[in-house]
Short mmCIF file of C-alpha atoms in Angstrom, two decimals:
data_model
loop_
_atom_site.label_atom_id
_atom_site.label_comp_id
_atom_site.label_asym_id
_atom_site.label_seq_id
_atom_site.Cartn_x
_atom_site.Cartn_y
_atom_site.Cartn_z
CA UNK A 1 3.68 9.45 -41.14
CA UNK A 2 2.64 12.40 -38.72
CA UNK A 3 -0.23 10.13 -37.53
CA UNK A 4 2.08 7.30 -36.81
CA UNK A 5 4.50 9.65 -34.69
CA UNK A 6 1.58 11.12 -32.78
CA UNK A 7 0.11 7.86 -32.02
CA UNK A 8 3.36 6.61 -30.61
CA UNK A 9 3.97 9.66 -28.63
CA UNK A 10 0.67 10.15 -27.00
CA UNK A 11 0.26 6.42 -26.48
CA UNK A 12 3.59 6.25 -24.61
CA UNK A 13 2.52 9.20 -22.36
CA UNK A 14 -0.77 7.56 -21.80
CA UNK A 15 0.67 4.07 -20.88
CA UNK A 16 3.00 5.18 -18.28
CA UNK A 17 0.88 7.76 -16.94
CA UNK A 18 -2.02 5.36 -16.53
CA UNK A 19 0.30 2.88 -14.53
CA UNK A 20 1.44 5.61 -12.12
CA UNK A 21 -2.27 6.96 -11.66
CA UNK A 22 -3.44 3.23 -11.06
CA UNK A 23 -0.83 2.77 -8.38
CA UNK A 24 -1.57 6.14 -6.67
CA UNK A 25 -5.43 5.27 -6.53
CA UNK A 26 -4.90 1.87 -5.39
CA UNK A 27 -2.24 2.75 -2.57
CA UNK A 28 0.54 0.83 -4.22
CA UNK A 29 2.46 4.23 -4.47
CA UNK A 30 2.40 7.29 -2.42
CA UNK A 31 -0.32 9.76 -3.20
CA UNK A 32 2.15 12.62 -2.46
CA UNK A 33 3.37 14.62 -5.53
CA UNK A 34 6.93 13.98 -6.62
CA UNK A 35 8.56 17.41 -6.33
CA UNK A 36 11.81 17.22 -8.32
CA UNK A 37 13.83 20.52 -8.76
CA UNK A 38 12.75 22.07 -12.12
CA UNK A 39 10.24 19.60 -12.83
CA UNK A 40 8.46 21.69 -15.54
CA UNK A 41 11.82 22.30 -17.20
CA UNK A 42 12.32 18.57 -17.07
CA UNK A 43 8.97 17.81 -18.88
CA UNK A 44 9.76 20.43 -21.30
CA UNK A 45 13.13 19.05 -22.08
CA UNK A 46 11.54 15.62 -22.75
CA UNK A 47 8.73 17.19 -25.00
CA UNK A 48 10.80 19.44 -27.12
CA UNK A 49 13.04 16.89 -28.77
CA UNK A 50 10.12 15.22 -30.02
CA UNK A 51 9.29 18.30 -32.25
CA UNK A 52 12.72 17.98 -34.00
CA UNK A 53 12.46 14.25 -34.08
CA UNK A 54 8.87 14.51 -35.81
CA UNK A 55 10.28 16.96 -38.31
CA UNK A 56 13.00 14.52 -39.17
CA UNK A 57 10.67 11.49 -39.25
CA UNK A 58 8.54 13.37 -41.73
CA UNK A 59 11.22 14.44 -44.09
CA UNK A 60 13.60 11.63 -44.02
CA UNK A 61 12.02 8.45 -45.53
CA UNK A 62 15.01 6.02 -44.58
CA UNK A 63 13.90 3.18 -42.30
CA UNK A 64 17.11 3.58 -40.11
CA UNK A 65 16.21 7.18 -39.38
CA UNK A 66 12.62 6.46 -38.99
CA UNK A 67 13.06 3.74 -36.48
CA UNK A 68 15.46 5.94 -34.56
CA UNK A 69 12.87 8.82 -34.29
CA UNK A 70 10.03 6.49 -33.28
CA UNK A 71 12.37 5.02 -30.63
CA UNK A 72 13.22 8.55 -29.38
CA UNK A 73 9.43 9.36 -29.29
CA UNK A 74 8.41 6.22 -27.56
CA UNK A 75 11.32 6.46 -24.70
CA UNK A 76 10.80 10.24 -23.98
CA UNK A 77 7.07 9.70 -23.91
CA UNK A 78 7.49 6.97 -21.43
CA UNK A 79 9.46 9.02 -19.18
CA UNK A 80 7.28 12.11 -19.67
CA UNK A 81 4.14 10.35 -18.75
CA UNK A 82 5.44 8.67 -15.71
CA UNK A 83 7.12 11.99 -14.39
CA UNK A 84 4.13 14.15 -15.17
CA UNK A 85 1.58 11.93 -13.45
CA UNK A 86 3.87 11.26 -10.36
CA UNK A 87 4.42 15.08 -9.99
CA UNK A 88 0.57 15.29 -9.41
CA UNK A 89 -0.82 14.53 -6.09
CA UNK A 90 -3.35 11.87 -5.37
CA UNK A 91 -6.22 14.28 -5.04
CA UNK A 92 -6.02 15.14 -8.78
CA UNK A 93 -5.83 11.49 -9.91
CA UNK A 94 -9.50 11.40 -11.15
CA UNK A 95 -8.81 14.34 -13.19
CA UNK A 96 -5.67 12.82 -14.34
CA UNK A 97 -7.37 9.72 -15.26
CA UNK A 98 -9.93 11.67 -17.49
CA UNK A 99 -7.10 13.52 -19.26
CA UNK A 100 -5.30 10.22 -19.87
CA UNK A 101 -8.45 8.71 -21.07
CA UNK A 102 -8.71 11.72 -23.55
CA UNK A 103 -5.07 11.18 -24.65
CA UNK A 104 -5.99 7.44 -25.48
CA UNK A 105 -8.66 8.54 -27.53
CA UNK A 106 -6.46 10.88 -29.56
CA UNK A 107 -3.77 8.20 -29.93
CA UNK A 108 -6.52 5.91 -31.22
CA UNK A 109 -7.57 8.70 -33.57
CA UNK A 110 -4.16 8.99 -34.99
CA UNK A 111 -3.93 5.28 -35.59
CA UNK A 112 -7.26 5.55 -37.49
CA UNK A 113 -5.71 8.07 -40.04
CA UNK A 114 -2.59 5.99 -40.13
CA UNK A 115 -4.46 2.99 -40.94
CA UNK A 116 -7.15 4.78 -42.99
CA UNK A 117 -9.70 3.20 -40.82
CA UNK A 118 -12.71 5.46 -40.39
CA UNK A 119 -14.11 3.24 -37.37
CA UNK A 120 -10.95 3.90 -35.38
CA UNK A 121 -10.84 7.54 -36.23
CA UNK A 122 -14.45 8.24 -35.19
CA UNK A 123 -14.36 6.20 -31.90
CA UNK A 124 -10.92 7.67 -31.09
CA UNK A 125 -12.43 11.27 -31.60
CA UNK A 126 -15.42 10.40 -29.36
CA UNK A 127 -13.05 9.09 -26.68
CA UNK A 128 -10.85 12.01 -26.78
CA UNK A 129 -13.45 14.69 -26.82
CA UNK A 130 -15.46 12.97 -24.03
CA UNK A 131 -12.24 12.67 -21.88
CA UNK A 132 -11.62 16.49 -22.42
CA UNK A 133 -15.22 17.47 -21.62
CA UNK A 134 -14.95 15.43 -18.48
CA UNK A 135 -11.53 16.88 -17.44
CA UNK A 136 -13.23 20.32 -17.88
CA UNK A 137 -16.31 19.39 -15.77
CA UNK A 138 -14.03 18.22 -12.94
CA UNK A 139 -11.69 21.14 -13.12
CA UNK A 140 -14.67 23.50 -12.86
CA UNK A 141 -16.12 21.62 -9.91
CA UNK A 142 -12.57 21.90 -8.17
CA UNK A 143 -12.45 25.75 -8.92
CA UNK A 144 -9.25 25.23 -10.85
CA UNK A 145 -7.92 25.21 -14.35
CA UNK A 146 -6.42 22.01 -16.19
CA UNK A 147 -3.29 23.99 -16.43
CA UNK A 148 -3.16 24.20 -12.69
CA UNK A 149 -3.78 20.44 -12.18
CA UNK A 150 -1.02 19.36 -14.70
CA UNK A 151 1.57 21.93 -13.66
CA UNK A 152 0.68 22.48 -10.22
CA UNK A 153 -1.78 19.98 -8.54
CA UNK A 154 -3.03 19.89 -5.04
CA UNK A 155 -0.36 18.88 -2.45
CA UNK A 156 2.48 20.67 -4.34
CA UNK A 157 2.20 23.98 -2.98
CA UNK A 158 -0.05 25.98 -0.56
CA UNK A 159 -2.99 28.04 -1.79
CA UNK A 160 -2.03 31.34 -0.08
CA UNK A 161 1.79 30.98 -0.02
CA UNK A 162 1.94 30.76 3.81
CA UNK A 163 1.87 27.90 6.15
CA UNK A 164 -1.22 25.79 6.42
CA UNK A 165 -3.08 25.77 9.75
CA UNK A 166 -1.94 23.01 12.05
CA UNK A 167 -4.94 20.72 12.88
CA UNK A 168 -4.97 19.77 16.60
CA UNK A 169 -7.42 18.01 18.99
CA UNK A 170 -8.66 14.65 19.92
CA UNK A 171 -11.20 12.75 17.72
CA UNK A 172 -14.26 11.16 19.20
CA UNK A 173 -15.31 7.65 18.22
CA UNK A 174 -18.59 5.72 17.91
CA UNK A 175 -19.79 2.23 17.16
CA UNK A 176 -22.33 0.72 15.13
CA UNK A 177 -25.17 0.58 17.91
CA UNK A 178 -24.67 4.21 18.75
CA UNK A 179 -24.89 5.19 15.01
CA UNK A 180 -28.02 3.26 14.52
CA UNK A 181 -29.66 4.59 17.41
CA UNK A 182 -28.70 8.14 16.17
CA UNK A 183 -29.83 7.30 12.56
CA UNK A 184 -33.34 6.02 13.83
CA UNK A 185 -34.00 8.90 16.09
CA UNK A 186 -33.26 11.41 13.39
CA UNK A 187 -35.76 13.19 11.19
CA UNK A 188 -33.27 14.52 8.59
CA UNK A 189 -30.40 12.61 7.44
CA UNK A 190 -27.78 13.33 4.58
CA UNK A 191 -25.43 10.48 3.51
CA UNK A 192 -22.25 11.68 1.60
CA UNK A 193 -20.61 8.91 -0.29
CA UNK A 194 -17.00 8.99 -1.40
CA UNK A 195 -14.42 6.98 -3.34
CA UNK A 196 -14.17 4.59 -0.23
CA UNK A 197 -17.91 3.38 -0.75
CA UNK A 198 -17.23 2.69 -4.43
CA UNK A 199 -14.02 0.68 -3.76
CA UNK A 200 -15.83 -1.32 -0.91
CA UNK A 201 -18.90 -1.77 -3.16
CA UNK A 202 -21.02 -1.04 -0.15
CA UNK A 203 -24.00 0.53 -2.14
CA UNK A 204 -26.21 -2.31 -1.81
CA UNK A 205 -26.04 -2.27 1.99
CA UNK A 206 -26.56 1.54 2.20
CA UNK A 207 -29.63 1.26 -0.11
CA UNK A 208 -31.31 -1.24 2.08
CA UNK A 209 -30.50 0.92 5.09
CA UNK A 210 -32.01 3.90 3.51
CA UNK A 211 -34.99 1.97 2.60
CA UNK A 212 -35.68 1.03 6.13
CA UNK A 213 -35.13 4.51 7.34
CA UNK A 214 -37.46 6.09 4.85
CA UNK A 215 -40.01 3.27 5.59
CA UNK A 216 -40.08 4.42 9.09
CA UNK A 217 -40.29 8.22 8.47
CA UNK A 218 -36.79 9.38 8.24
CA UNK A 219 -35.97 11.80 5.59
CA UNK A 220 -32.89 10.39 3.86
CA UNK A 221 -30.94 12.07 1.00
CA UNK A 222 -27.60 11.86 -0.69
CA UNK A 223 -25.08 14.73 -1.22
CA UNK A 224 -22.86 13.95 -4.16
CA UNK A 225 -19.49 16.00 -4.67
CA UNK A 226 -18.88 16.58 -8.43
CA UNK A 227 -15.52 14.80 -8.15
CA UNK A 228 -16.20 12.16 -5.68
CA UNK A 229 -15.20 8.68 -6.88
CA UNK A 230 -12.94 8.61 -10.12
CA UNK A 231 -15.01 10.61 -12.28
CA UNK A 232 -18.25 12.76 -12.48
CA UNK A 233 -21.42 10.45 -12.09
CA UNK A 234 -19.67 7.31 -10.83
CA UNK A 235 -21.53 7.40 -7.49
CA UNK A 236 -24.74 8.37 -9.02
CA UNK A 237 -24.43 5.30 -11.20
CA UNK A 238 -23.51 3.02 -8.23
CA UNK A 239 -26.63 4.26 -6.19
CA UNK A 240 -28.62 3.66 -9.20
CA UNK A 241 -27.49 0.13 -9.48
CA UNK A 242 -28.62 -0.33 -5.90
CA UNK A 243 -32.13 0.90 -6.80
CA UNK A 244 -31.69 4.25 -4.61
CA UNK A 245 -34.52 6.64 -5.97
CA UNK A 246 -33.10 9.42 -8.16
CA UNK A 247 -35.08 12.13 -6.36
CA UNK A 248 -33.05 11.60 -3.15
CA UNK A 249 -29.50 11.75 -4.90
CA UNK A 250 -28.61 15.54 -5.05
CA UNK A 251 -25.68 17.24 -6.28
CA UNK A 252 -23.55 19.47 -3.94
CA UNK A 253 -24.85 22.82 -4.95
CA UNK A 254 -28.47 21.49 -4.58
CA UNK A 255 -28.00 20.03 -1.02
CA UNK A 256 -25.25 22.01 0.69
CA UNK A 257 -27.45 24.82 2.32
CA UNK A 258 -29.63 22.09 3.91
CA UNK A 259 -26.90 20.76 6.27
CA UNK A 260 -27.72 23.27 8.84
CA UNK A 261 -31.15 21.86 9.15
CA UNK A 262 -29.89 18.24 9.21
CA UNK A 263 -29.81 16.02 12.20
CA UNK A 264 -27.16 13.49 11.05
CA UNK A 265 -24.77 13.82 8.18
CA UNK A 266 -23.25 10.30 7.54
CA UNK A 267 -19.92 10.39 5.52
CA UNK A 268 -19.09 7.21 4.08
CA UNK A 269 -15.59 6.79 2.55
CA UNK A 270 -15.06 10.70 1.73
CA UNK A 271 -12.35 12.94 2.92
CA UNK A 272 -11.00 15.79 1.02
CA UNK A 273 -14.67 16.55 -0.45
CA UNK A 274 -15.76 17.28 3.09
CA UNK A 275 -12.59 18.89 4.40
CA UNK A 276 -13.39 22.22 6.01
CA UNK A 277 -9.78 23.50 5.59
CA UNK A 278 -10.74 24.12 1.97
CA UNK A 279 -12.94 27.12 3.20
CA UNK A 280 -11.39 28.01 6.43
CA UNK A 281 -7.51 27.91 5.65
CA UNK A 282 -6.60 30.23 2.92
CA UNK A 283 -3.13 28.58 3.11
CA UNK A 284 -4.39 25.06 2.62
CA UNK A 285 -3.13 23.06 -0.38
CA UNK A 286 -6.90 22.66 -1.14
CA UNK A 287 -8.03 26.19 -0.48
CA UNK A 288 -10.77 27.29 -2.74
CA UNK A 289 -12.07 23.94 -3.48
CA UNK A 290 -15.88 23.56 -3.09
CA UNK A 291 -16.79 21.00 -0.53
CA UNK A 292 -19.79 19.65 1.30
CA UNK A 293 -20.37 21.34 4.48
CA UNK A 294 -21.16 18.30 6.58
CA UNK A 295 -19.96 20.08 9.77
CA UNK A 296 -22.95 22.35 9.70
CA UNK A 297 -25.24 19.49 10.65
CA UNK A 298 -26.14 18.62 14.29
CA UNK A 299 -24.14 15.51 14.35
CA UNK A 300 -21.40 14.23 11.91
CA UNK A 301 -20.63 10.52 11.64
CA UNK A 302 -17.59 9.80 9.47
CA UNK A 303 -16.94 6.22 8.28
CA UNK A 304 -13.34 5.56 7.31
CA UNK A 305 -10.85 2.79 7.43
CA UNK A 306 -8.45 4.84 9.47
CA UNK A 307 -7.71 8.25 10.63
CA UNK A 308 -5.21 8.93 7.77
CA UNK A 309 -5.53 11.74 5.33
CA UNK A 310 -7.12 11.53 1.96
CA UNK A 311 -5.53 11.75 -1.71
CA UNK A 312 -4.65 15.43 -1.08
CA UNK A 313 -2.66 14.47 1.89
CA UNK A 314 -4.26 17.18 3.90
CA UNK A 315 -5.42 16.59 7.56
CA UNK A 316 -9.19 17.26 7.93
CA UNK A 317 -10.28 19.35 10.90
CA UNK A 318 -13.81 18.05 10.63
CA UNK A 319 -12.82 14.78 12.47
CA UNK A 320 -11.89 16.82 15.49
CA UNK A 321 -14.99 19.02 15.65
CA UNK A 322 -17.11 18.51 18.85
CA UNK A 323 -20.18 17.34 16.85
CA UNK A 324 -18.21 14.60 14.90
CA UNK A 325 -17.50 11.07 15.68
CA UNK A 326 -15.48 8.57 13.79
CA UNK A 327 -16.77 5.11 12.77
CA UNK A 328 -13.63 3.47 11.79
CA UNK A 329 -13.35 0.11 9.90
CA UNK A 330 -13.99 -1.41 6.50
CA UNK A 331 -16.74 0.34 4.40
CA UNK A 332 -18.25 -2.83 3.38
CA UNK A 333 -18.13 -4.55 6.75
CA UNK A 334 -19.39 -1.54 8.47
CA UNK A 335 -22.28 -0.86 6.30
CA UNK A 336 -23.19 -4.50 6.53
CA UNK A 337 -23.23 -4.26 10.38
CA UNK A 338 -25.18 -1.09 10.46
CA UNK A 339 -27.89 -2.82 8.06
CA UNK A 340 -28.41 -5.93 10.28
CA UNK A 341 -28.36 -3.70 13.49
CA UNK A 342 -30.94 -1.31 11.96
CA UNK A 343 -33.09 -4.40 11.06
CA UNK A 344 -32.87 -5.74 14.51
CA UNK A 345 -33.69 -2.24 15.83
CA UNK A 346 -36.97 -2.13 13.81
CA UNK A 347 -37.91 -5.55 14.42
CA UNK A 348 -38.24 -5.19 18.17
#
């Protein structure tokens, strides 16, 4: 009976939490954190009654009482999952997804105990533990604790307690032809992919472009942030699918010190993971988060759909630096255009 109640409660939190996370990641909902007064007390008031309800459920075998307790557990878990996830900023959604993935595993594990099914129990334990490990890895990469993500979250308060620096300036724009010219003339290029590349499925065009550049003597490497994409390793897998050589795909710690000797840093669909405010502004909501220092390169080209902020809802000063230029447009269409223009350039 304890497994039945736990499966109901954890499953409810997972269901509504996943729906909210999906909405934030796909732009259906605002990525801003819902900041209701006393939100942590509200979460606590939703969770605590379940302790009493579970105790009653375990000690009162009558069907009416059991259904009432399960109904209370299901209804409060639905609200709790939705509110907890809505109260976390969009930049933390990848971590939230791995936490919810872990929850789903433990719910499945509880179902296995309830049904006396060893397969469900083992599979649920594997999913739950792997989700917990992924959550730990991502939190460590963001220089934060899991408690801070769940109870705080980027976009809910500033890092130093003061007012974040105002980002001012005029951004420069570039086009496909200028970008191709810059890439073909460079000796050292680092590409920084982000969630935008994954959504647009532009990895194949990028892989073809990289092959052409390398065939013509340009040193091209990739810099991967630990939390780029929805979970650790997502972009590594996408690049591997496109047959990008493993030896040119490097982690942030391996490549960050090389940006100072790089001619062109090409950012594709990344924002918060290359935001200099994390290092320069102690009052920024993302202060202390490790980022890829693309602004140290001689030239920075940022490919984005718009000039809008990322999931953390924080302006990026890199967009306004004198060595940076924006190449705005759909990532897939722009990467395809870069590939075809580069082919024409080398076929002259």
